[in-house]
XYZ file of C-alpha atoms in Angstrom:
740
model
C 25.906 6.830 7.370
C 24.543 3.343 8.031
C 26.010 1.243 10.850
C 28.332 -1.379 9.481
C 27.214 -4.977 10.256
C 29.359 -8.225 10.022
C 26.913 -11.283 10.573
C 28.236 -15.060 10.383
C 25.492 -17.736 10.382
C 26.701 -21.092 11.464
C 24.350 -23.672 10.098
C 24.222 -27.209 11.247
C 24.032 -29.675 8.244
C 24.357 -32.986 9.794
C 22.410 -36.032 8.733
C 20.157 -35.629 11.717
C 18.901 -32.256 10.365
C 17.218 -34.053 7.603
C 14.875 -35.741 10.283
C 11.448 -34.382 11.018
C 10.337 -34.278 14.811
C 7.498 -33.200 17.079
C 4.798 -33.764 14.268
C 6.183 -31.366 11.835
C 6.315 -32.277 8.028
C 9.442 -30.479 7.297
C 12.833 -31.642 8.080
C 14.723 -29.903 11.044
C 17.057 -28.083 8.483
C 14.189 -26.711 6.603
C 12.394 -25.632 9.729
C 15.522 -23.660 11.019
C 16.305 -21.972 7.502
C 12.980 -20.424 7.642
C 14.609 -18.054 10.292
C 17.911 -17.714 8.287
C 16.406 -17.192 4.839
C 14.248 -14.507 6.286
C 17.021 -12.818 7.821
C 19.349 -13.074 4.924
C 16.696 -11.805 2.650
C 15.863 -8.974 4.835
C 19.565 -7.940 4.374
C 19.678 -8.081 0.870
C 16.279 -6.175 0.621
C 18.171 -3.345 2.709
C 20.665 -3.164 -0.321
C 23.351 -1.804 2.053
C 27.085 -2.696 1.262
C 28.053 -2.368 4.815
C 25.533 -5.185 5.850
C 27.730 -8.073 5.278
C 27.077 -11.917 5.728
C 28.985 -14.893 5.865
C 27.945 -18.585 6.129
C 29.611 -21.481 7.822
C 28.600 -25.232 7.458
C 28.534 -27.269 10.613
C 28.971 -31.310 10.090
C 29.523 -30.946 6.194
C 31.001 -33.918 4.511
C 34.029 -31.994 3.587
C 36.215 -29.748 5.604
C 37.166 -26.092 4.305
C 38.308 -23.768 7.044
C 41.577 -21.611 7.791
C 42.073 -23.464 11.174
C 42.220 -26.854 9.512
C 44.683 -25.577 6.860
C 46.823 -24.400 9.637
C 46.840 -27.828 11.153
C 44.752 -27.324 14.211
C 42.815 -30.054 15.541
C 39.089 -30.303 16.212
C 37.838 -28.389 13.128
C 36.901 -31.202 11.040
C 33.673 -31.324 8.898
C 33.403 -27.573 9.076
C 33.356 -25.576 5.722
C 33.032 -21.882 5.066
C 30.270 -21.890 2.445
C 30.466 -18.249 1.916
C 33.056 -15.579 3.026
C 31.913 -12.361 4.712
C 30.733 -9.779 2.133
C 27.811 -7.939 0.741
C 24.664 -10.067 -0.149
C 23.029 -9.904 -3.421
C 20.352 -12.216 -4.986
C 22.775 -13.734 -6.943
C 24.677 -15.046 -3.880
C 21.568 -15.990 -2.359
C 20.550 -18.129 -5.123
C 24.054 -19.893 -4.989
C 23.841 -20.082 -1.199
C 20.351 -22.030 -1.489
C 22.041 -24.792 -3.784
C 24.748 -25.321 -1.040
C 22.508 -25.686 2.015
C 21.819 -29.567 1.925
C 21.922 -32.115 4.889
C 25.326 -34.004 4.586
C 25.767 -37.654 5.601
C 28.029 -36.973 8.694
C 27.554 -35.517 12.245
C 31.272 -35.160 13.247
C 31.674 -31.530 13.328
C 31.984 -29.564 16.778
C 29.598 -26.752 17.286
C 32.056 -24.657 19.691
C 34.858 -25.142 16.968
C 32.457 -23.686 14.244
C 31.881 -20.629 16.317
C 35.654 -20.124 16.746
C 35.890 -20.188 12.908
C 33.005 -17.849 12.668
C 34.634 -15.513 15.039
C 37.953 -15.577 13.329
C 36.407 -14.857 10.091
C 34.636 -11.548 11.763
C 38.091 -10.727 13.097
C 39.986 -10.790 10.164
C 37.152 -8.923 8.057
C 36.442 -6.176 10.565
C 39.911 -5.670 11.818
C 39.549 -2.871 14.692
C 37.088 -0.962 12.664
C 33.384 0.083 14.039
C 31.274 -2.995 13.441
C 28.077 -4.620 14.859
C 29.613 -8.325 14.960
C 27.239 -11.097 15.229
C 27.312 -14.970 15.120
C 23.983 -16.804 14.704
C 24.080 -20.599 15.511
C 21.128 -22.771 14.170
C 21.517 -26.489 15.365
C 19.492 -29.352 16.776
C 22.227 -30.291 19.033
C 22.270 -33.948 18.114
C 26.111 -34.292 17.308
C 28.497 -34.467 20.286
C 29.864 -30.898 21.267
C 33.211 -30.291 23.134
C 32.627 -28.310 26.190
C 35.977 -28.060 27.558
C 36.991 -24.724 26.229
C 33.858 -22.780 26.710
C 34.986 -20.222 28.925
C 38.018 -19.519 26.637
C 35.930 -19.332 23.491
C 33.539 -16.787 25.508
C 36.396 -14.887 26.456
C 37.507 -14.283 22.838
C 33.857 -13.507 21.890
C 33.857 -10.908 24.601
C 37.151 -9.272 23.799
C 36.059 -8.869 19.897
C 32.565 -7.582 21.040
C 30.747 -10.211 19.166
C 27.147 -10.822 19.787
C 26.087 -14.541 19.933
C 22.714 -15.748 19.317
C 22.145 -19.598 19.612
C 18.708 -20.934 18.247
C 18.187 -24.637 18.813
C 15.535 -26.685 17.007
C 13.174 -28.118 19.644
C 15.228 -26.457 22.629
C 13.379 -26.368 25.830
C 12.477 -22.943 26.854
C 10.426 -22.465 30.008
C 9.655 -18.752 29.058
C 8.172 -19.868 25.679
C 6.477 -22.806 27.361
C 7.961 -25.380 25.205
C 9.769 -28.827 26.370
C 10.758 -31.525 24.081
C 9.591 -35.008 25.262
C 11.854 -37.956 25.046
C 14.992 -35.855 24.303
C 18.103 -37.897 23.849
C 20.851 -37.654 26.412
C 23.507 -36.350 23.970
C 21.211 -33.547 23.046
C 20.006 -32.668 26.612
C 23.913 -32.404 27.621
C 24.672 -30.287 24.378
C 21.787 -27.832 25.550
C 23.299 -27.484 28.872
C 26.799 -26.796 27.346
C 25.386 -24.152 24.988
C 23.564 -22.551 27.779
C 26.640 -22.388 29.742
C 28.486 -20.840 26.961
C 25.805 -18.206 26.517
C 25.948 -17.684 30.304
C 29.912 -16.822 30.149
C 29.273 -14.322 27.260
C 28.531 -10.798 27.993
C 26.114 -10.329 24.929
C 24.444 -13.542 24.022
C 20.926 -15.133 23.922
C 19.671 -18.827 23.891
C 16.286 -19.650 22.160
C 14.117 -22.059 20.806
C 13.364 -22.182 17.076
C 9.667 -22.395 17.306
C 9.570 -18.945 19.227
C 12.135 -17.512 16.322
C 9.918 -18.782 13.547
C 6.791 -17.550 15.358
C 8.197 -14.128 15.767
C 8.943 -13.709 11.820
C 5.165 -13.008 11.338
C 5.669 -9.865 13.462
C 6.032 -6.950 10.795
C 9.721 -5.258 11.334
C 9.383 -1.555 11.121
C 12.127 0.182 9.229
C 14.083 2.591 11.447
C 13.984 6.104 10.111
C 16.665 8.599 11.054
C 15.507 12.109 11.939
C 14.884 14.405 9.060
C 15.231 18.124 9.580
C 12.687 19.986 7.332
C 13.366 23.270 8.936
C 15.944 24.956 10.640
C 15.553 28.649 11.324
C 13.711 31.508 13.267
C 10.129 30.971 14.581
C 8.842 34.544 14.595
C 6.004 36.334 16.448
C 5.913 39.900 14.661
C 8.606 41.336 12.525
C 11.980 41.240 14.234
C 13.305 43.677 11.290
C 10.636 46.266 12.258
C 9.987 46.001 15.739
C 12.061 45.500 18.981
C 9.282 43.828 20.785
C 9.001 40.910 18.186
C 9.780 37.423 19.189
C 12.316 35.191 17.186
C 13.274 31.641 18.648
C 15.521 29.565 16.708
C 13.820 26.216 15.994
C 14.059 23.043 14.187
C 11.169 21.182 12.655
C 11.135 17.173 12.123
C 8.288 14.956 10.613
C 6.287 13.063 13.684
C 3.937 11.104 11.437
C 4.386 10.600 7.647
C 2.692 8.359 5.453
C 4.779 5.002 4.730
C 4.232 4.011 1.129
C 4.147 0.260 -0.146
C 7.004 -0.921 -2.117
C 7.132 0.111 -5.633
C 7.834 -2.010 -8.804
C 10.015 -1.517 -11.772
C 9.347 -2.449 -15.262
C 11.460 -5.334 -16.662
C 11.131 -8.234 -19.199
C 12.208 -11.675 -18.757
C 14.514 -13.135 -21.264
C 12.996 -16.246 -22.758
C 16.147 -18.329 -21.989
C 15.578 -17.661 -18.159
C 12.898 -18.291 -15.753
C 11.504 -16.090 -12.782
C 14.339 -14.081 -11.030
C 15.368 -10.836 -9.337
C 17.321 -7.482 -9.874
C 18.945 -4.926 -7.574
C 20.581 -1.618 -8.010
C 24.356 -0.972 -9.132
C 26.603 1.582 -7.822
C 25.303 4.223 -9.808
C 21.819 3.537 -8.977
C 20.955 1.940 -12.386
C 19.007 -1.465 -12.727
C 21.499 -4.294 -12.416
C 20.118 -7.486 -13.725
C 21.986 -9.905 -11.539
C 22.854 -12.487 -14.167
C 21.118 -11.033 -17.199
C 17.875 -12.702 -16.675
C 16.072 -9.217 -17.094
C 16.273 -6.814 -19.811
C 15.551 -3.406 -18.665
C 12.610 -1.572 -20.289
C 13.208 1.924 -21.653
C 10.002 4.143 -22.249
C 10.089 6.554 -25.180
C 7.582 9.187 -25.641
C 6.688 10.814 -29.281
C 4.678 13.763 -29.679
C 2.637 14.132 -32.847
C 0.070 17.161 -34.221
C -2.246 16.995 -37.192
C -0.672 18.111 -40.305
C -2.400 17.303 -43.635
C 0.709 17.627 -45.804
C 2.578 15.132 -43.643
C 2.417 11.532 -44.603
C -0.419 9.965 -42.801
C -1.785 13.247 -41.683
C 0.505 13.507 -38.632
C 3.876 15.155 -38.056
C 6.327 14.392 -35.215
C 7.354 17.465 -33.161
C 10.344 17.890 -30.346
C 9.624 18.232 -26.682
C 11.303 21.449 -26.683
C 8.716 22.856 -29.232
C 5.919 22.191 -26.841
C 4.424 24.709 -24.465
C 2.354 23.932 -21.447
C -1.205 25.189 -21.582
C -4.219 25.274 -19.040
C -8.119 24.690 -20.086
C -10.038 27.746 -20.080
C -13.610 27.027 -20.873
C -13.314 25.147 -24.276
C -10.168 26.657 -25.083
C -6.499 26.359 -23.960
C -4.406 29.141 -22.644
C -0.835 28.368 -23.510
C 2.203 29.317 -21.294
C 5.627 29.570 -22.811
C 8.696 28.375 -20.317
C 9.502 32.191 -19.868
C 6.060 33.193 -19.084
C 5.547 29.989 -16.808
C 7.257 31.647 -13.885
C 4.408 34.250 -13.378
C 1.968 31.260 -12.206
C 4.391 30.646 -9.241
C 4.210 32.463 -6.024
C 7.525 33.905 -5.118
C 8.217 33.245 -1.316
C 10.981 33.188 0.994
C 11.849 30.681 3.709
C 9.690 31.570 6.803
C 7.959 30.304 9.718
C 5.678 33.211 11.775
C 3.096 32.924 14.118
C 0.126 34.961 12.742
C -2.245 34.798 15.785
C -3.717 32.521 18.502
C -7.237 30.571 18.653
C -8.676 28.728 21.563
C -8.185 25.077 21.437
C -11.881 24.517 21.825
C -12.585 26.164 18.511
C -10.292 23.669 16.614
C -12.365 20.944 14.883
C -10.871 17.401 14.532
C -11.446 17.597 10.791
C -9.099 20.505 10.385
C -6.063 18.266 10.427
C -4.844 17.673 6.946
C -2.722 14.771 7.661
C 1.031 14.647 8.343
C 2.337 15.959 11.624
C 5.472 17.760 12.350
C 7.315 18.482 15.650
C 8.997 21.884 16.458
C 11.701 21.748 19.133
C 14.309 24.462 20.082
C 17.738 24.448 18.264
C 20.093 21.998 19.910
C 22.614 23.377 22.339
C 20.940 26.845 22.371
C 19.831 27.588 25.891
C 18.363 30.963 24.925
C 15.929 29.340 22.196
C 15.140 26.471 25.027
C 14.097 28.876 27.385
C 12.050 31.153 24.988
C 10.250 28.187 23.205
C 9.391 26.640 26.605
C 7.779 29.875 28.063
C 5.829 29.948 24.747
C 4.593 26.095 25.093
C 3.564 26.732 28.818
C 1.737 30.013 27.934
C -0.360 28.368 25.093
C -0.982 25.365 27.572
C -1.971 27.692 30.373
C -4.587 29.683 28.532
C -5.616 26.621 26.435
C -4.843 28.137 23.012
C -3.140 27.070 19.603
C -1.229 29.095 17.575
C -1.703 29.653 13.825
C 1.528 29.923 11.781
C 2.416 30.609 8.185
C 5.154 28.085 6.898
C 7.512 28.092 4.118
C 10.016 25.175 4.072
C 12.600 26.963 1.570
C 12.712 29.890 -0.808
C 10.291 29.452 -3.880
C 8.203 26.557 -1.727
C 4.546 26.716 -1.472
C 3.246 28.363 1.723
C 1.300 26.167 4.196
C -0.724 27.174 7.146
C 0.093 25.331 10.425
C -1.670 24.863 13.770
C 0.748 24.733 16.466
C -0.342 22.504 19.513
C 1.762 22.923 22.751
C 3.144 19.606 24.548
C 4.378 20.969 28.050
C 6.087 17.663 28.657
C 3.677 16.939 31.679
C 3.104 13.280 30.739
C 6.094 12.292 28.548
C 8.762 14.870 29.962
C 9.333 16.307 26.515
C 8.441 19.974 25.720
C 7.654 20.621 21.939
C 5.085 22.220 19.528
C 3.284 19.729 17.403
C 2.138 21.262 14.045
C -0.889 19.989 11.695
C -1.577 21.725 8.350
C -4.624 23.634 8.169
C -6.836 23.597 5.226
C -7.330 26.498 2.805
C -10.905 27.846 2.069
C -10.522 26.024 -1.329
C -9.893 22.511 0.553
C -13.103 22.546 2.587
C -16.221 20.704 1.315
C -19.291 21.988 2.875
C -22.469 19.858 2.382
C -26.035 20.466 3.838
C -27.474 17.318 5.457
C -31.070 16.933 6.848
C -30.708 16.556 10.864
C -30.810 13.665 12.530
C -32.865 14.319 15.674
C -35.921 15.854 14.163
C -37.931 16.050 10.977
C -38.849 19.430 9.203
C -41.827 19.075 6.967
C -42.862 21.141 3.685
C -44.746 23.685 5.974
C -42.042 24.170 8.358
C -43.283 22.118 11.290
C -40.716 20.555 13.387
C -41.379 16.861 14.455
C -39.725 15.124 17.002
C -41.404 11.753 16.754
C -41.746 10.236 13.217
C -41.260 6.822 11.645
C -37.835 8.079 10.404
C -36.475 9.183 13.748
C -35.335 6.462 16.217
C -37.501 5.950 19.418
C -36.592 6.181 22.885
C -36.328 2.392 23.065
C -33.929 2.207 20.008
C -31.801 4.949 21.401
C -31.389 2.966 24.709
C -30.686 -0.483 22.749
C -28.013 1.510 20.687
C -26.425 3.096 23.743
C -26.237 -0.453 25.417
C -24.682 -1.918 22.149
C -21.929 0.972 21.906
C -21.194 0.338 25.445
C -20.706 -3.315 25.145
C -18.496 -2.910 22.103
C -16.028 -0.750 24.021
C -12.581 -1.485 22.810
C -10.882 0.793 25.476
C -10.270 -2.443 27.689
C -11.079 -5.227 25.375
C -7.193 -6.259 25.138
C -5.109 -7.897 27.812
C -1.511 -6.743 28.451
C 1.768 -8.947 29.162
C 0.623 -9.351 32.721
C -2.811 -10.365 31.866
C -4.601 -7.053 32.942
C -7.325 -5.341 30.839
C -5.554 -2.912 28.520
C -6.398 -1.158 25.163
C -7.364 -3.445 22.347
C -5.633 -1.996 19.221
C -2.874 0.284 20.371
C -0.895 2.277 17.697
C 2.334 0.398 18.160
C 0.709 -2.818 17.373
C -1.650 -1.524 14.328
C 0.543 -2.346 11.382
C -0.084 -1.381 7.685
C -1.461 -4.905 6.166
C -0.531 -3.624 2.628
C 2.972 -2.680 3.372
C 3.788 -5.804 5.304
C 1.959 -8.135 3.037
C 3.930 -6.981 -0.112
C 6.944 -7.199 2.170
C 6.169 -10.752 2.948
C 5.423 -11.702 -0.838
C 8.499 -10.117 -2.040
C 10.727 -11.835 0.384
C 8.970 -15.229 -0.206
C 9.408 -14.591 -3.856
C 13.037 -13.748 -3.472
C 13.843 -16.764 -1.267
C 12.112 -19.282 -3.601
C 10.613 -18.078 -6.952
C 8.741 -21.415 -7.405
C 7.281 -21.702 -4.001
C 3.694 -20.757 -3.378
C 3.432 -17.573 -1.099
C 1.886 -18.387 2.319
C -1.271 -16.472 3.559
C -1.009 -13.325 5.396
C 0.092 -13.488 8.905
C -2.573 -13.630 11.383
C -1.195 -10.550 13.350
C -1.840 -8.436 10.170
C -5.476 -9.629 10.066
C -5.940 -9.335 13.723
C -7.702 -5.917 13.708
C -9.692 -6.490 10.530
C -12.530 -7.989 12.462
C -13.825 -7.290 16.159
C -12.585 -9.514 18.956
C -14.452 -12.788 19.315
C -14.407 -12.497 23.131
C -16.312 -8.970 22.862
C -18.822 -10.277 20.226
C -19.675 -13.062 22.521
C -20.027 -10.757 25.453
C -22.124 -8.254 23.624
C -24.233 -10.916 21.993
C -27.398 -10.269 24.157
C -27.290 -6.363 23.550
C -26.759 -7.301 19.564
C -29.702 -9.319 19.495
C -31.900 -6.632 21.575
C -30.658 -3.962 19.048
C -31.839 -6.154 16.119
C -35.164 -6.883 17.439
C -35.685 -3.303 18.472
C -34.460 -1.853 15.019
C -36.509 -4.704 13.368
C -33.624 -5.419 11.178
C -34.268 -7.823 8.456
C -32.128 -9.586 5.985
C -32.634 -8.228 2.378
C -32.465 -10.714 -0.358
C -29.620 -10.190 -2.637
C -30.673 -8.585 -5.971
C -30.058 -10.992 -9.020
C -27.419 -9.516 -10.995
C -28.087 -8.975 -14.648
C -31.868 -9.765 -13.982
C -34.413 -7.121 -15.070
C -38.120 -7.271 -14.228
C -40.248 -5.125 -15.970
C -42.376 -2.825 -13.655
C -46.066 -3.008 -14.224
C -47.741 0.132 -15.507
C -49.585 2.062 -12.767
C -53.300 2.164 -13.646
C -55.748 5.048 -12.200
C -58.283 3.824 -9.921
C -60.958 4.955 -12.493
C -59.575 2.420 -15.058
C -59.561 5.317 -17.762
C -56.719 5.536 -20.368
C -55.333 8.862 -19.476
C -53.354 9.070 -22.730
C -56.555 8.893 -24.893
C -58.323 11.381 -22.567
C -55.620 13.863 -23.303
C -55.616 13.161 -26.992
C -51.901 11.849 -26.792
C -50.838 8.514 -28.665
C -48.090 6.213 -27.272
C -44.548 7.238 -28.487
C -43.011 5.034 -30.845
C -40.333 7.368 -32.484
C -37.358 9.176 -31.133
C -36.510 12.723 -31.933
C -32.814 13.445 -32.401
C -33.210 16.631 -30.310
C -34.501 14.841 -27.222
C -33.048 11.488 -27.830
C -32.087 10.086 -24.475
C -35.242 11.093 -22.448
C -37.543 9.605 -25.294
C -35.407 6.578 -25.681
C -35.639 5.999 -21.836
C -39.573 6.405 -21.918
C -39.954 4.061 -24.868
C -37.778 1.491 -23.644
C -39.773 1.488 -20.221
C -42.966 1.061 -21.863
C -41.950 -1.274 -24.549
C -44.524 -4.025 -24.797
C -42.410 -6.740 -26.649
C -39.069 -7.681 -28.124
C -39.888 -5.952 -31.483
C -40.592 -2.579 -29.748
C -37.125 -2.846 -28.046
C -35.416 -3.600 -31.270
C -37.049 -0.758 -32.970
C -36.218 2.020 -30.694
C -32.591 0.445 -30.394
C -32.451 0.794 -34.126
C -33.574 4.416 -33.998
C -31.025 5.544 -31.247
C -28.413 3.754 -33.336
C -29.323 5.717 -36.400
C -29.080 8.892 -34.417
C -25.354 8.099 -33.238
C -24.471 7.375 -36.798
C -25.891 10.677 -38.130
C -24.311 12.509 -35.172
C -20.736 10.968 -35.921
C -21.321 11.408 -39.734
C -22.255 15.059 -39.597
C -19.877 16.209 -36.903
C -17.251 18.691 -38.000
C -13.999 17.405 -36.537
C -14.878 15.977 -33.100
C -17.686 18.672 -32.110
C -20.546 16.115 -32.082
C -18.483 13.056 -30.849
C -19.381 13.866 -27.309
C -23.052 13.844 -27.787
C -22.740 10.629 -29.823
C -20.795 9.126 -26.812
C -23.426 10.108 -24.377
C -26.098 8.607 -26.451
C -24.185 5.457 -26.984
C -23.642 5.331 -23.147
C -27.275 5.610 -22.288
C -27.979 3.064 -25.024
C -25.671 0.449 -23.487
C -26.725 0.986 -19.828
C -30.416 0.670 -20.591
C -29.969 -2.633 -22.791
C -27.790 -4.209 -20.113
C -30.696 -3.393 -17.348
C -33.243 -5.102 -19.890
C -31.049 -8.116 -20.694
C -30.601 -7.131 -24.376
C -26.853 -6.872 -24.335
C -26.763 -8.802 -27.620
C -28.511 -5.982 -29.334
C -25.863 -3.364 -28.567
C -23.046 -5.726 -29.247
C -24.553 -6.105 -32.760
C -24.912 -2.427 -33.255
C -21.132 -1.455 -31.897
C -19.741 -4.161 -34.033
C -21.543 -2.760 -37.094
C -20.246 0.734 -36.165
C -16.821 -0.285 -35.710
C -17.060 -1.500 -39.606
C -18.547 1.796 -40.586
C -15.830 3.829 -38.879
C -12.977 1.740 -40.066
C -14.137 1.478 -43.622
C -14.797 5.310 -43.783
C -18.372 4.977 -44.410
C -19.331 7.917 -42.184
C -17.976 10.677 -44.172
C -14.224 10.418 -43.632
C -11.833 9.324 -41.121
C -13.661 9.059 -37.713
C -11.119 6.596 -36.068
C -10.548 9.232 -33.302
C -14.352 8.747 -32.208
C -13.678 5.001 -31.998
C -10.371 5.467 -30.079
C -10.920 8.323 -27.596
C -14.739 8.011 -27.010
C -15.914 4.315 -27.437
C -12.646 2.544 -26.561
C -11.432 5.157 -24.132
C -14.757 5.733 -22.680
C -15.278 1.978 -22.152
C -18.294 1.733 -24.616
C -17.202 -1.261 -26.146
C -18.683 -4.797 -26.433
C -20.705 -5.756 -23.299
C -18.996 -8.998 -21.738
C -20.182 -11.696 -19.494
C -18.953 -9.772 -16.223
C -21.433 -7.150 -17.084
C -24.395 -9.263 -18.088
C -24.572 -13.071 -17.608
C -26.450 -13.690 -21.011
C -23.856 -11.889 -23.096
C -21.865 -14.274 -25.391
C -18.566 -12.328 -25.190
C -15.989 -13.025 -22.630
C -13.720 -10.461 -21.097
C -10.730 -12.055 -22.830
C -12.258 -11.818 -26.344
C -13.465 -8.194 -25.972
C -9.727 -7.529 -24.960
C -8.315 -9.167 -27.857
C -10.596 -7.698 -30.160
C -9.855 -4.271 -28.691
C -5.991 -4.804 -29.249
C -6.645 -5.668 -32.706
C -8.892 -2.806 -33.588
C -6.433 -0.278 -31.871
C -3.510 -1.689 -33.866
C -5.464 -0.882 -37.046
C -6.260 2.584 -35.862
C -2.884 4.038 -34.472
C -0.428 1.336 -35.217
C 1.291 -1.499 -33.522
C 3.386 0.998 -31.332
C 0.604 1.987 -29.226
C -0.935 -1.277 -28.503
C 1.074 -2.226 -25.392
C 0.092 1.328 -23.952
C -3.743 1.226 -24.261
C -5.918 0.158 -21.564
C -9.625 -0.599 -21.512
C -12.100 -2.868 -22.775
C -13.223 -3.023 -26.529
């Protein structure tokens, strides 16, 4: 069960909070609310009912609090803007409209803290809660410091954590000191510091540091998940008395963290951009009805010449799963489908042992687990400890078969011992091993020698690095060493990119963008935090330090900049002439090819196009290839020759783009479209268009592919959608992707 939290934000809304200070272009209120909005939006994103939030306004024009209604003095200009409760996007939007600077400064910050503490006491009663009060102020309004000790005593008694974040507060540890500070603000800072000192659990900080730390990604805490709880066996205990059985538990040590996923919704026309959340049942709650949920419906059809339109709908229950076997499909009914599954029982057994030196790094398939003894089982702890130390002493790993539960697919694990010498924690780390089908074995030529066609081995060759190049590369690698390229908190050399500071930029950038859009749907999203981009490039200091070695390597390796190849520009290669100057084709009695054979269309098309002397020859060979494509479609029985026609069309498209003739292809494919839709090619050939041309991305050549094409991507997409609507009906348009 998640921890219960009750947090009350006390926000100074006095008239002085509307001013800008210390060179900032935003007001003190906006500057401070950057921290508050970030914290509240994080609470909203967690979507936990037990994480409750309340907001109290300090220095408000009106007065609205329980203490003032009871007739107590000193609680003027303090208002409860939002009572403690679960936070939603609707409440967040309503709160944004209420956070505005007032025209007064007559409220007392200490009294506002008392109001917040009273709200927490009433809401939480004596239940187990994490209680917090966060005060955001610039301390320009007078503060009554006569009752600091009694207020601190009440906070300590209620076990409330107090956080005071001041705008432009002095902080020696952070290194900030405000110049020309007013006497009132200086006195208030001392009073708040004294209050924090009286509290058992309190902290005082400056807003600049709090805002700066917002860029540090917050890693979501993950509770331990027990993937396995059962015996780890060596041998079969049911058959052999000498077999070993240790009761263990397995947890995940490393597991890939996925980025946030999106849901599909449609915005109602009468509303603008907004948000949604999940209701009690886990269904999408539109939070104000700005969104309409999108329900997806799938229909299944089969060819039926007797049905209207040649298609007939079938129910999902009538379908069967099938596997492709050559050019046919082997069906499996639901009753027969069970034979494809391997019947397994929950199991974790050691099959044998291997030397640790024989385990290659690439054998690790990814996510890692941790195996420990069962809690409060001394016998299991002693047995597992003995196994771990034995593996460590003989420098070996164990190979185990793992089945998480009955019916699950078996996995092979490599168990690595951790005897706890460095971290005082004994365990086995498991990594999944690949099966034979998972390995990819490729042959590559050696890098340290050249083998000639006669079998001779050369150690000196123009393709092999010289001793000078090896030495220059070695110096460069040493100069770019990251093991001591960083600096720790004490200023000493340290590792440059430790794992605990290496954040996934995709996940945290997505979270940053979602949080910004949730807080203010209309405001632009700020660029990624520098902390996320820190390790996307080498450190500048290291580059400057290694510059001499880099220059030496460039000079030794004769590295030269290659000019970028012009996109869409085709330069026709000159024909290589023999030294004798003789015409080889004439001597062999061969004439230059000008026609294409349907049986060898692709090679001959490429050959003629490569030797084309003018535009007329290119147009002629294009027309011939187009005619072959048409005949293949027209003469195809069902879809037997569609794939061959599509391959001819693909080669035709690629080569005409290379030769800067996309207009010829666009002209042909437009005419082909008309022929298919009109039924000129001997029947209904719309499947050729939908599956092979549109689905195979063989449509119009756009300007993104060739600069001289007159078709933009938008035009091609519009034409594609229009044609698809005519082919399959309007209901498939929104589900079709790809260009024309």
